[in-house]
PDB file of C-alpha atoms in Angstrom:
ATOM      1  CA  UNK A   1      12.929   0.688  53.784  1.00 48.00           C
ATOM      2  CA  UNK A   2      11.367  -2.294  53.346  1.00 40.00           C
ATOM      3  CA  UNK A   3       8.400  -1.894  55.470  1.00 46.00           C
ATOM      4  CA  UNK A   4       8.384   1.446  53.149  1.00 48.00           C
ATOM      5  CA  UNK A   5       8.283  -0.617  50.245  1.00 47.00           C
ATOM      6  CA  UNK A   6       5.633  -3.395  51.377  1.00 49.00           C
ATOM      7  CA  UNK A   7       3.025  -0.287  52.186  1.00 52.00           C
ATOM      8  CA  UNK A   8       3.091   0.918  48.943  1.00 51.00           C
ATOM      9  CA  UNK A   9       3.047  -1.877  47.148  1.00 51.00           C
ATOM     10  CA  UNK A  10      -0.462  -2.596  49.224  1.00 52.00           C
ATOM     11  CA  UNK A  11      -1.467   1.105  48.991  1.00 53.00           C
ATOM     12  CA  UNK A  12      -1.169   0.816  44.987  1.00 49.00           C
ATOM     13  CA  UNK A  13      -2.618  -2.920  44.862  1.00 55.00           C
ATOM     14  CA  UNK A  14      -5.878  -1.530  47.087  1.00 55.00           C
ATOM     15  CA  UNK A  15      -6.651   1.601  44.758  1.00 54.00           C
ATOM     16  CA  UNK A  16      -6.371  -0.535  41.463  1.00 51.00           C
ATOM     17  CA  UNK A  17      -9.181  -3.173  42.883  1.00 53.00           C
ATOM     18  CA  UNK A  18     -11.534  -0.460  44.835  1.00 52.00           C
ATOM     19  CA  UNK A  19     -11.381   1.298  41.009  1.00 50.00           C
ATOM     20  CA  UNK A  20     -12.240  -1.921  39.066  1.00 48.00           C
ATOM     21  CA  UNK A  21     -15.357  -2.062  41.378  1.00 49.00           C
ATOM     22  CA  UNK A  22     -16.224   1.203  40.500  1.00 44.00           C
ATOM     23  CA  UNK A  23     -15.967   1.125  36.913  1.00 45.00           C
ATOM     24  CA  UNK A  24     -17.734  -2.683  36.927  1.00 47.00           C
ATOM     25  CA  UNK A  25     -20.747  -1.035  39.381  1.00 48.00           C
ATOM     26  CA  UNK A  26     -21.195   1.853  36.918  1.00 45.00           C
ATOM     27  CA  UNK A  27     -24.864   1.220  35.919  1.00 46.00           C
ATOM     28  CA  UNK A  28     -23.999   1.719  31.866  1.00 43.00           C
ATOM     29  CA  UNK A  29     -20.727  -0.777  32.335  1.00 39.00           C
ATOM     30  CA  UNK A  30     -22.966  -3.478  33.925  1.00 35.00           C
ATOM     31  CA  UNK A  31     -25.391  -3.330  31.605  1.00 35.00           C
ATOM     32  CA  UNK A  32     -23.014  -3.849  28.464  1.00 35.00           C
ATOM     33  CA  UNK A  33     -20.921  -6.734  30.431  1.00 29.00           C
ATOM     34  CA  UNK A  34     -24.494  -8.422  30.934  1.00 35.00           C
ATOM     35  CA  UNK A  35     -25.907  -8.244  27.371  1.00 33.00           C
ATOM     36  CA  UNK A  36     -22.684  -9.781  26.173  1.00 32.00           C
ATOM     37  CA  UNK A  37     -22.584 -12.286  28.191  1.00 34.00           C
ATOM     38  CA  UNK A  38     -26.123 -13.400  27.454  1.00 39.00           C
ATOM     39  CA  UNK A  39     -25.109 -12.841  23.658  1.00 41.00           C
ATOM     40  CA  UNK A  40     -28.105 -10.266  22.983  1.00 41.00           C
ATOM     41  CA  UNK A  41     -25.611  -7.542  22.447  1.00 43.00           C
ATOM     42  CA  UNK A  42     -28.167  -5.872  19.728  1.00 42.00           C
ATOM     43  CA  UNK A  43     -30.573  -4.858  22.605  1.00 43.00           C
ATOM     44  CA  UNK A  44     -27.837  -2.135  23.393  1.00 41.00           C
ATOM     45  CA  UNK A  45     -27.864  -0.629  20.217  1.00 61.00           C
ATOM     46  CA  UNK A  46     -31.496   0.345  20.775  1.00 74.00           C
ATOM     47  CA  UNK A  47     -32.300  -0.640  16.983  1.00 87.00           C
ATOM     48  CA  UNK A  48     -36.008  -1.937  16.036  1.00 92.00           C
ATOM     49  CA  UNK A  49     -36.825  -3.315  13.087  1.00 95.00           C
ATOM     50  CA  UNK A  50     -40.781  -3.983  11.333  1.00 96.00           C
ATOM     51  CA  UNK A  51     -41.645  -7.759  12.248  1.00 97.00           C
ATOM     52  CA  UNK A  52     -44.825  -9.269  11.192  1.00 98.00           C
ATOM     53  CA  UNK A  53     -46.182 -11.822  14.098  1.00 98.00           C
ATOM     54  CA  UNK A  54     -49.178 -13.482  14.990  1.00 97.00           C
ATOM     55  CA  UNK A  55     -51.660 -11.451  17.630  1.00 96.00           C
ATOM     56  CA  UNK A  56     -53.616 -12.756  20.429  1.00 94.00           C
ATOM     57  CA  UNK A  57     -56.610 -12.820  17.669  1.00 93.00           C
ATOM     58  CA  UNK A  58     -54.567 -14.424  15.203  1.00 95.00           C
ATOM     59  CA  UNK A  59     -53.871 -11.998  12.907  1.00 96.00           C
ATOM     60  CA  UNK A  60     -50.522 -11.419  11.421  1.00 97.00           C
ATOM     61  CA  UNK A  61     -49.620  -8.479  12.659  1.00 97.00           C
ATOM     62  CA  UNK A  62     -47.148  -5.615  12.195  1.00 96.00           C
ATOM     63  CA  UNK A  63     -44.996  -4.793  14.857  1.00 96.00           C
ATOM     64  CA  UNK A  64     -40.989  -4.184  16.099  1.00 95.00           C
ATOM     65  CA  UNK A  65     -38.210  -5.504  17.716  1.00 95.00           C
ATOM     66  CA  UNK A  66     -34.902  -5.102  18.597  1.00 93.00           C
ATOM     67  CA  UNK A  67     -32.501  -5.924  15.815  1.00 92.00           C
ATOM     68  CA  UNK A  68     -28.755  -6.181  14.768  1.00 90.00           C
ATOM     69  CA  UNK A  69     -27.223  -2.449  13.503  1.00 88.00           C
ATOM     70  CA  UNK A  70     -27.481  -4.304  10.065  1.00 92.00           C
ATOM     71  CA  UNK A  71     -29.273  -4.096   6.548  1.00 92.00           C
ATOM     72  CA  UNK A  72     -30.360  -5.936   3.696  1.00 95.00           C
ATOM     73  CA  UNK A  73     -29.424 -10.116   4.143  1.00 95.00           C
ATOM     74  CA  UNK A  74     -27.720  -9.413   7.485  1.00 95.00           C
ATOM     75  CA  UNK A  75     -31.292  -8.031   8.480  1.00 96.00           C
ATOM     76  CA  UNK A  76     -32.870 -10.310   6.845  1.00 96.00           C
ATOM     77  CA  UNK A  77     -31.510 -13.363   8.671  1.00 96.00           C
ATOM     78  CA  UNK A  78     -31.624 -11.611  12.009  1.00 95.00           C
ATOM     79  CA  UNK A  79     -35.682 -10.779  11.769  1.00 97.00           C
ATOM     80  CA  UNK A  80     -36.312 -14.706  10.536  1.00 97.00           C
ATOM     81  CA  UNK A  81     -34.819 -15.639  13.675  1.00 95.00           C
ATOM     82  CA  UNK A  82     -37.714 -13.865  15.245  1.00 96.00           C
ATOM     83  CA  UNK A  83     -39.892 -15.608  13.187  1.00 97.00           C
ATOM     84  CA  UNK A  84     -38.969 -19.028  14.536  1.00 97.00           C
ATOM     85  CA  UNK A  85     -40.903 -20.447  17.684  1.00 96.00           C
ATOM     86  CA  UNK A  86     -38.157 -21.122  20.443  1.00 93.00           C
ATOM     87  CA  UNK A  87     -35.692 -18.852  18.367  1.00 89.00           C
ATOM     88  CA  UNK A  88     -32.450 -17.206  19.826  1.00 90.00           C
ATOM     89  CA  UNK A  89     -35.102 -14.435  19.809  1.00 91.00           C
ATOM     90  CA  UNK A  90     -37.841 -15.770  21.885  1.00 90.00           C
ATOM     91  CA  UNK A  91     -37.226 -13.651  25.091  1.00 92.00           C
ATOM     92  CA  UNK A  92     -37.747 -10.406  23.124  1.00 93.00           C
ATOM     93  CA  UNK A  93     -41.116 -11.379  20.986  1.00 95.00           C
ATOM     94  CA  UNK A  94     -43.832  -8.496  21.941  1.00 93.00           C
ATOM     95  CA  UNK A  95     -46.564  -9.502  24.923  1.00 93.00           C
ATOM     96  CA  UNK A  96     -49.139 -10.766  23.098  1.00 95.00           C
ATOM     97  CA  UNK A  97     -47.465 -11.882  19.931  1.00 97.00           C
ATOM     98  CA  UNK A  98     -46.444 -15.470  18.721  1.00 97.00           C
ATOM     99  CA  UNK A  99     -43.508 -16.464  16.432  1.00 97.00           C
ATOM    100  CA  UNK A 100     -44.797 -19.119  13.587  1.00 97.00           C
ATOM    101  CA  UNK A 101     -42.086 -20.726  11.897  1.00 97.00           C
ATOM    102  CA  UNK A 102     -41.656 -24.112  13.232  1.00 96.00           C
ATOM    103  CA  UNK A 103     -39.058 -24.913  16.062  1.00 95.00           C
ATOM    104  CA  UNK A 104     -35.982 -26.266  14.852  1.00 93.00           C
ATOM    105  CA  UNK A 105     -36.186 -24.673  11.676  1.00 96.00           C
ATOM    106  CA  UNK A 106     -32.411 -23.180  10.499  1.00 95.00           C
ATOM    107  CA  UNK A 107     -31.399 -20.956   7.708  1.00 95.00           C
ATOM    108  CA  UNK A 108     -29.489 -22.462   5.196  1.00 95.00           C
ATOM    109  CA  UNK A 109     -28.766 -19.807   2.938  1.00 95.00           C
ATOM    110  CA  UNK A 110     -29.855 -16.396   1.995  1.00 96.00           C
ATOM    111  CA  UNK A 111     -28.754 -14.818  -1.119  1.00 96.00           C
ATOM    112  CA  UNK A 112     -30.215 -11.324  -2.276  1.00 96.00           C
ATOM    113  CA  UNK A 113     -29.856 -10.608  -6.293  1.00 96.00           C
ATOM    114  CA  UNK A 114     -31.630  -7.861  -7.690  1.00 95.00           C
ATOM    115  CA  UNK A 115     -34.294  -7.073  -5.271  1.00 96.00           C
ATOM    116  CA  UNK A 116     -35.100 -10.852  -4.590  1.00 97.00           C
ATOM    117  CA  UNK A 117     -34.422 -12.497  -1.783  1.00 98.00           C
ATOM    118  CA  UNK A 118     -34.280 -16.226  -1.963  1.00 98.00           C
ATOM    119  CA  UNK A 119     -33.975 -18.287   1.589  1.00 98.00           C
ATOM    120  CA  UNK A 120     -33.098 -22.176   1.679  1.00 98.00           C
ATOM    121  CA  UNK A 121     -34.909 -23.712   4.891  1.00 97.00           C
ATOM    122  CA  UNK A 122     -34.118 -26.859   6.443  1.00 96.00           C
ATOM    123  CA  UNK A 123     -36.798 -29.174   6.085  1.00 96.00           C
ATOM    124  CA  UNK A 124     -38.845 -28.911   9.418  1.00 96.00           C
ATOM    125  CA  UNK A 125     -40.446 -25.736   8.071  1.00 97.00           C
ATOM    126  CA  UNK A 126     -42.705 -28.429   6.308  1.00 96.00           C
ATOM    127  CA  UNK A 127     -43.782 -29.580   9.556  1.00 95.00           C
ATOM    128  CA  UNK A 128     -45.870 -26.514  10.177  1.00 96.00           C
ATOM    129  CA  UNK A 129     -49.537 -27.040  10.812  1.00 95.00           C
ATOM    130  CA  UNK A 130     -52.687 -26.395   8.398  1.00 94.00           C
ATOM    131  CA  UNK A 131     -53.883 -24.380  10.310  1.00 95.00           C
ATOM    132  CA  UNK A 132     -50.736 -21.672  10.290  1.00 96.00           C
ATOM    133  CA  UNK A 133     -49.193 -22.282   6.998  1.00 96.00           C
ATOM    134  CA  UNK A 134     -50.291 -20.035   5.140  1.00 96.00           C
ATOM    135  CA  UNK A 135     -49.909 -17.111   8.220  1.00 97.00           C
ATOM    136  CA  UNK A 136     -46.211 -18.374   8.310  1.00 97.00           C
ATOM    137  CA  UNK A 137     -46.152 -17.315   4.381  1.00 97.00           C
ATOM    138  CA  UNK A 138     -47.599 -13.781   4.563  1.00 98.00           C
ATOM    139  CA  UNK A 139     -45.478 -13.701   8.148  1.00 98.00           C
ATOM    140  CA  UNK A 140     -41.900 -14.112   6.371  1.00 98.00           C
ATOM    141  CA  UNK A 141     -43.315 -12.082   2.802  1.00 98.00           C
ATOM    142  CA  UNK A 142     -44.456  -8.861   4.588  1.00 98.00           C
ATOM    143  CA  UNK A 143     -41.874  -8.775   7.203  1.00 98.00           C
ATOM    144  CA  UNK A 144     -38.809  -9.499   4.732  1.00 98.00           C
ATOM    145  CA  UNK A 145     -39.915  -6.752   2.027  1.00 97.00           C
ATOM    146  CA  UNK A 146     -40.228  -4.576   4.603  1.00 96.00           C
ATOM    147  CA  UNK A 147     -36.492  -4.059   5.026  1.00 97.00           C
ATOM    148  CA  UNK A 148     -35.285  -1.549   2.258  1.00 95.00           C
ATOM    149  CA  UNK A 149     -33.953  -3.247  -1.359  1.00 96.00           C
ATOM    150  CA  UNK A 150     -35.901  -6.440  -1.063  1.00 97.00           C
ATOM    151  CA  UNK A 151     -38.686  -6.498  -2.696  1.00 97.00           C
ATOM    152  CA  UNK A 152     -40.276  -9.768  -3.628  1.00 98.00           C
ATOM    153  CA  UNK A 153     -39.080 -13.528  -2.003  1.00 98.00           C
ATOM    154  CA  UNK A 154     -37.776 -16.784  -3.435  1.00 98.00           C
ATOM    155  CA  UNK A 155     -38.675 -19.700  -0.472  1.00 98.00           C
ATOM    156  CA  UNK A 156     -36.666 -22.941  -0.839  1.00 97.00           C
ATOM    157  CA  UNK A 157     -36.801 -26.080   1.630  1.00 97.00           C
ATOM    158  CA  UNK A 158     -34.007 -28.086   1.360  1.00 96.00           C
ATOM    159  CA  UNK A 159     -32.740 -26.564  -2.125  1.00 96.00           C
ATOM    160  CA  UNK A 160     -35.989 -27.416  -3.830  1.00 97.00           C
ATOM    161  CA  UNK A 161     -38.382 -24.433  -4.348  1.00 97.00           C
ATOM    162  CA  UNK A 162     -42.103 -23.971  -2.210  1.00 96.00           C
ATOM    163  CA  UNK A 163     -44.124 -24.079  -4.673  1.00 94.00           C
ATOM    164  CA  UNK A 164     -47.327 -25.691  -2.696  1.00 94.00           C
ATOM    165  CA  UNK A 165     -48.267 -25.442   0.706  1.00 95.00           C
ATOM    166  CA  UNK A 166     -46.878 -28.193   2.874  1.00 93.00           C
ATOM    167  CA  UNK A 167     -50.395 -29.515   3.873  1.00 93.00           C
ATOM    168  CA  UNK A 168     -53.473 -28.270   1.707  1.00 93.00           C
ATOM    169  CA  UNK A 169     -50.788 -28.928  -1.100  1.00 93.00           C
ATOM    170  CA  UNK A 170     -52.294 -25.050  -2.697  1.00 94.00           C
ATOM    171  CA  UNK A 171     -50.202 -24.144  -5.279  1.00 95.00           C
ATOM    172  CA  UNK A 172     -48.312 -20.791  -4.626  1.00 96.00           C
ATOM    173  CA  UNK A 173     -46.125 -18.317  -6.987  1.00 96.00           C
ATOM    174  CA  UNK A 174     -42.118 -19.555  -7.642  1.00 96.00           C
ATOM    175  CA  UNK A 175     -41.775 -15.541  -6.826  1.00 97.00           C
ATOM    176  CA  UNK A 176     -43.413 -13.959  -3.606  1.00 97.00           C
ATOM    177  CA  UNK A 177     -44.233 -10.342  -2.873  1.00 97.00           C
ATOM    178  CA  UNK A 178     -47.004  -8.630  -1.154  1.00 96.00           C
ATOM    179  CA  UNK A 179     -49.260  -9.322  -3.652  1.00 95.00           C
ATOM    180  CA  UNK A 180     -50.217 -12.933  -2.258  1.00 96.00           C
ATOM    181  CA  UNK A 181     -52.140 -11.091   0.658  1.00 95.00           C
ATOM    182  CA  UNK A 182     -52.321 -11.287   4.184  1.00 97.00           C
ATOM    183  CA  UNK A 183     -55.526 -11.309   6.646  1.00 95.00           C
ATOM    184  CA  UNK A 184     -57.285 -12.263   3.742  1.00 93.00           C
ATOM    185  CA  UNK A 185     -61.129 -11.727   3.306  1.00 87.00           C
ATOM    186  CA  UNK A 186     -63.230 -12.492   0.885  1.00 85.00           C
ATOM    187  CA  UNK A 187     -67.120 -10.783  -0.370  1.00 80.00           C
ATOM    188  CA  UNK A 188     -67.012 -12.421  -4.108  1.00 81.00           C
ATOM    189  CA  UNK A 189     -70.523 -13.287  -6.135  1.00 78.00           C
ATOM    190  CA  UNK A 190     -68.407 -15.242  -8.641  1.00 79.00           C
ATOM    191  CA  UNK A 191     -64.816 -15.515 -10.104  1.00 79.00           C
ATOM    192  CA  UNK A 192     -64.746 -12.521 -12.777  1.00 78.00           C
ATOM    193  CA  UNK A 193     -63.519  -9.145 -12.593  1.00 78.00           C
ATOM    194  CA  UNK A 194     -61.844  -9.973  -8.870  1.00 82.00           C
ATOM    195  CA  UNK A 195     -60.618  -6.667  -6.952  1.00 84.00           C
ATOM    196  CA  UNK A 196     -57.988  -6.813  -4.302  1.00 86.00           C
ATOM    197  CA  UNK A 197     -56.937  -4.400  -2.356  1.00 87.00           C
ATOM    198  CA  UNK A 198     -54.845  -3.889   1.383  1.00 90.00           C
ATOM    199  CA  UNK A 199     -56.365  -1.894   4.411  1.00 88.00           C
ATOM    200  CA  UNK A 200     -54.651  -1.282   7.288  1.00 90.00           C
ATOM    201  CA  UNK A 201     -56.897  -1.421  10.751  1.00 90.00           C
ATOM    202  CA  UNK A 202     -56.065  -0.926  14.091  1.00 89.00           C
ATOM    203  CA  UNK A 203     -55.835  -3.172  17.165  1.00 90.00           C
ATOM    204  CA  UNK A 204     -54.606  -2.895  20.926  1.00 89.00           C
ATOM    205  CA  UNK A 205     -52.848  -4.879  23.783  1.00 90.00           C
ATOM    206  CA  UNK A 206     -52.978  -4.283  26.991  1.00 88.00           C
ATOM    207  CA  UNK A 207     -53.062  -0.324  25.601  1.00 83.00           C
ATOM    208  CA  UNK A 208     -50.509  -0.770  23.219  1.00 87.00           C
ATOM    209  CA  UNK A 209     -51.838  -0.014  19.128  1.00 88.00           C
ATOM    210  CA  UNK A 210     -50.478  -1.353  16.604  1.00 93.00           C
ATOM    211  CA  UNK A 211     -51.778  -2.221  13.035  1.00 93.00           C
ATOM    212  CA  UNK A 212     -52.871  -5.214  11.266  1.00 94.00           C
ATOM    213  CA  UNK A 213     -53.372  -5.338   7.700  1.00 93.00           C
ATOM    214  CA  UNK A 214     -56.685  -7.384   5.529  1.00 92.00           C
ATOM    215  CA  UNK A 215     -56.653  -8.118   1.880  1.00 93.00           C
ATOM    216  CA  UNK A 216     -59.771  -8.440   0.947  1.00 89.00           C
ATOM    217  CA  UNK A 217     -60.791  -9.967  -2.334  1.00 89.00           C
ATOM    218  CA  UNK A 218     -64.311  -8.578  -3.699  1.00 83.00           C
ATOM    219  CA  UNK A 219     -66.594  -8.089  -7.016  1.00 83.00           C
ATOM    220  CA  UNK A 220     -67.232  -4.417  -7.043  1.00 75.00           C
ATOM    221  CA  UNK A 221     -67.215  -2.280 -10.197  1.00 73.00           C
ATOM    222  CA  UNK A 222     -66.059   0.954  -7.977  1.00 72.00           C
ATOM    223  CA  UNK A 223     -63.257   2.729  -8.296  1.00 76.00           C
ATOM    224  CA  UNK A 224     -60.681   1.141  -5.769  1.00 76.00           C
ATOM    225  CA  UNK A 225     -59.734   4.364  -4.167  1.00 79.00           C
ATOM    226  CA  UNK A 226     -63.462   4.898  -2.634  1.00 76.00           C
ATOM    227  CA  UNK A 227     -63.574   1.275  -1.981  1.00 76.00           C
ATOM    228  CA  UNK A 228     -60.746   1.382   0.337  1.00 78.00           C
ATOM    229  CA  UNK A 229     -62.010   4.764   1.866  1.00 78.00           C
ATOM    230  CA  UNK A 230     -65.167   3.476   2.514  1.00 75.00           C
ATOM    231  CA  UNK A 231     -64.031   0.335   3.939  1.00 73.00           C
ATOM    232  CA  UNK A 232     -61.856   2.260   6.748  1.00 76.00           C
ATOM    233  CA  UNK A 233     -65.100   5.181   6.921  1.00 73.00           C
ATOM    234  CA  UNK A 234     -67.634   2.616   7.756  1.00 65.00           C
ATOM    235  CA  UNK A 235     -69.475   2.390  11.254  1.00 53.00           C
ATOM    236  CA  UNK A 236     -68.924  -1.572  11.227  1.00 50.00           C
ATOM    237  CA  UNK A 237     -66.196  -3.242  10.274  1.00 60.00           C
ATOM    238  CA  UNK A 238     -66.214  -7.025   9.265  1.00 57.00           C
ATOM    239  CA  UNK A 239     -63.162  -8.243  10.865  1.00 61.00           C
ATOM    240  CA  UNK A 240     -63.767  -8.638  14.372  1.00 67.00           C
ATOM    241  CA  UNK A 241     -61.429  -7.023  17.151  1.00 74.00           C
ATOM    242  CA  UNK A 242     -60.126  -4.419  14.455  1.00 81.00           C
ATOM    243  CA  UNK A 243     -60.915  -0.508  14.211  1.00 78.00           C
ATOM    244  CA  UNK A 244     -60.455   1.930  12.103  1.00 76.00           C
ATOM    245  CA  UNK A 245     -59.434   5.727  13.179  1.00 72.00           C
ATOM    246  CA  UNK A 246     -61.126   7.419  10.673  1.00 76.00           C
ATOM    247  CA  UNK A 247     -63.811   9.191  11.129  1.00 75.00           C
ATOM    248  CA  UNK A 248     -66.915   7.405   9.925  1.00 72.00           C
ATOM    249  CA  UNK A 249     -68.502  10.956   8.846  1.00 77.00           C
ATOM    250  CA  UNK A 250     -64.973  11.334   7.150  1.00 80.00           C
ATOM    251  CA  UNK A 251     -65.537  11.705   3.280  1.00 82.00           C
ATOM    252  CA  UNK A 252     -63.316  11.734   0.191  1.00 81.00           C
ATOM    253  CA  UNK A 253     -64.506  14.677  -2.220  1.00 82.00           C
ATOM    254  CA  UNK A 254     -62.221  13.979  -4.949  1.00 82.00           C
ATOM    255  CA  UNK A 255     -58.904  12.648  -5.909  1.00 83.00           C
ATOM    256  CA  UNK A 256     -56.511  13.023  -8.182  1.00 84.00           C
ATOM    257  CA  UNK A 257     -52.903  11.310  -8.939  1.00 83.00           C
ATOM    258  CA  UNK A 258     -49.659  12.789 -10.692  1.00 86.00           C
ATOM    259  CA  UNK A 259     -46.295  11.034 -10.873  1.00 86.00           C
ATOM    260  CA  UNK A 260     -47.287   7.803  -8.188  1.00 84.00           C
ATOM    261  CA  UNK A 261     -48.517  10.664  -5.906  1.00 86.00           C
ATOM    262  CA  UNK A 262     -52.299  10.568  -4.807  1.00 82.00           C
ATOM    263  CA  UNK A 263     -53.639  14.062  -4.018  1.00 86.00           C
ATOM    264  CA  UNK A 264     -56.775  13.397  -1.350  1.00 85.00           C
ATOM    265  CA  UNK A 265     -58.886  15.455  -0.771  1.00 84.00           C
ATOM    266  CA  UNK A 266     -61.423  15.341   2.154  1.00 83.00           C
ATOM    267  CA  UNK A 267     -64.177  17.285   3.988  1.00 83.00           C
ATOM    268  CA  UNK A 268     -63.651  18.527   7.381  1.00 81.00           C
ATOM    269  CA  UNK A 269     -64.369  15.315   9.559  1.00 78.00           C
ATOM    270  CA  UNK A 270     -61.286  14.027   8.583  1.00 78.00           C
ATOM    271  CA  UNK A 271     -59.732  16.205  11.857  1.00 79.00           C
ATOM    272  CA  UNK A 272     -60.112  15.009  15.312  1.00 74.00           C
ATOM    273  CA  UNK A 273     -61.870  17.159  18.112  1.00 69.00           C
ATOM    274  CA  UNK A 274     -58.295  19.432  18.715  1.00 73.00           C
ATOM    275  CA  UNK A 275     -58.851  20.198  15.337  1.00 75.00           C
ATOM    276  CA  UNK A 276     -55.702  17.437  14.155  1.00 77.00           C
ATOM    277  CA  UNK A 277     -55.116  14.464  12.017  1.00 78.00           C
ATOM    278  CA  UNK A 278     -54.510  11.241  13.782  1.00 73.00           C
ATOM    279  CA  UNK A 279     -50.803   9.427  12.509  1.00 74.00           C
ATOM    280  CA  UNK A 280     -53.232   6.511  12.958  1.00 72.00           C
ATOM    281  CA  UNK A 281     -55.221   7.879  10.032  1.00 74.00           C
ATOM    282  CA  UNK A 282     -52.435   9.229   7.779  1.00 76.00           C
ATOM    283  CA  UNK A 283     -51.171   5.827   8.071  1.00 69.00           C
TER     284      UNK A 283
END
């Protein structure tokens, strides 16, 4: 009886560890077990989020990665970690992209009131270089008021409010949005009747596209709308590296706007050879 006994008791021991195994070795099971153990549990979510970093040509760039199942300050917080050189979020930057924030640098506070978000840094942000500080600026504007509800930024070192640039000391707005420009480019004759406007080019790694925006700053009495078609029509572009996937034959034959909605309307060279439009080129 026993003997009986002793049997089973190994029988029953023997299937419960031989099914452990199998539910541990189950590809899907690993994978989970791993990701939490090396705390980058957001990875199996597959959610992506717009982050803008700087490009192999040193552009600030817009691109994506892998984010928290969050929104608005949670977000927020999670994409400035990819912003920060030697972040919790280094092993997932893009090939070919670099973080700028400084290393070091931790989030204080974020607090988000009425479409403006306003972040307290600790003070090594300051010790970013000339060179980068004002590509660290446009880095945390455009990727911040990207995410949905926040529209312009409040940036705070320490509790006290940026209001110059650590190291060209160039004063900047108490309130950021996109607005202060990114890429930017200037064609100006003098300092009257300044036009700005936004285009958004193209640019590849290692076959991967992705887009980089210019501001440029110019004196041109033209209508912005053709200025900004015939920037992304022309044969040459000024900013090296960069393309544009419109068609340079590609013209606008008139325009019109009704309730924030712009009507375009083009000749025929706007299509591609299958007879298509590019997503590059509606974008």
């Amino acid at each position: 009886m026993l003997k009986k006994m002793s049997i089973k008791k190994i029988i029953v021991s023997t299937t419960a560890i031989i099914l452990l195994l199998v539910i541990y070795l189950i590809p899907s099971n690993r994978k989970d077990i791993d990701l939490k153990n090396n705390s980058i549990e957001y990875n199996y979510n597959n959610v992506e989020s717009t982050i803008y970093l700087v490009d192999s040509n040193d552009y600030v760039a817009r691109t994506t990665i892998p984010t928290c199942k969050c929104e608005g300050v949670d977000l927020a917080k999670d994409l400035l970690e990819g912003l920060v050189v030697g972040g919790t979020k280094n092993n997932i930057i893009p090939n070919g992209f670099r973080s700028i924030i400084p290393p070091d640098v931790t989030i204080k506070d974020l607090k988000l009131q009425e479409g403006v978000l306003t972040i307290n840094f600790s003070k090594e942000l300051l010790d970013i270089n000339e060179k980068d500080e004002n590509k660290m600026l446009e880095a945390i504007i455009y990727t911040l008021t990207s995410i949905d509800g926040i529209d312009k930024v409040i940036i705070k070192v320490e509790g006290e409010v940026l209001n110059k640039l650590p190291n060209s000391k160039t004063n900047i707005p108490t309130v950021l949005n996109k607005s202060y420009g990114i890429n930017k480019s200037y064609d100006l004759s003098n300092l009257n009747d300044i036009l700005s406007y936004t285009t958004y080019y193209t640019s590849t790694y290692n076959d991967t596209k992705y887009y980089v925006p210019v501001t440029k700053y110019l004196n041109d009495p033209n209508d912005k709308i053709k200025i900004i078609i015939d920037s992304l029509t022309t044969s040459y572009i000024y900013e090296p590296n960069l393309m544009s996937f419109l068609n340079s034959n590609a013209k606008l034959n008139s325009y019109s706007e009704k309730e924030n909605v712009f009507f375009l309307d083009f000749n025929t060279n706007l299509y591609d050879s299958k007879d298509k439009v590019l997503e590059e080129v509606i974008y």
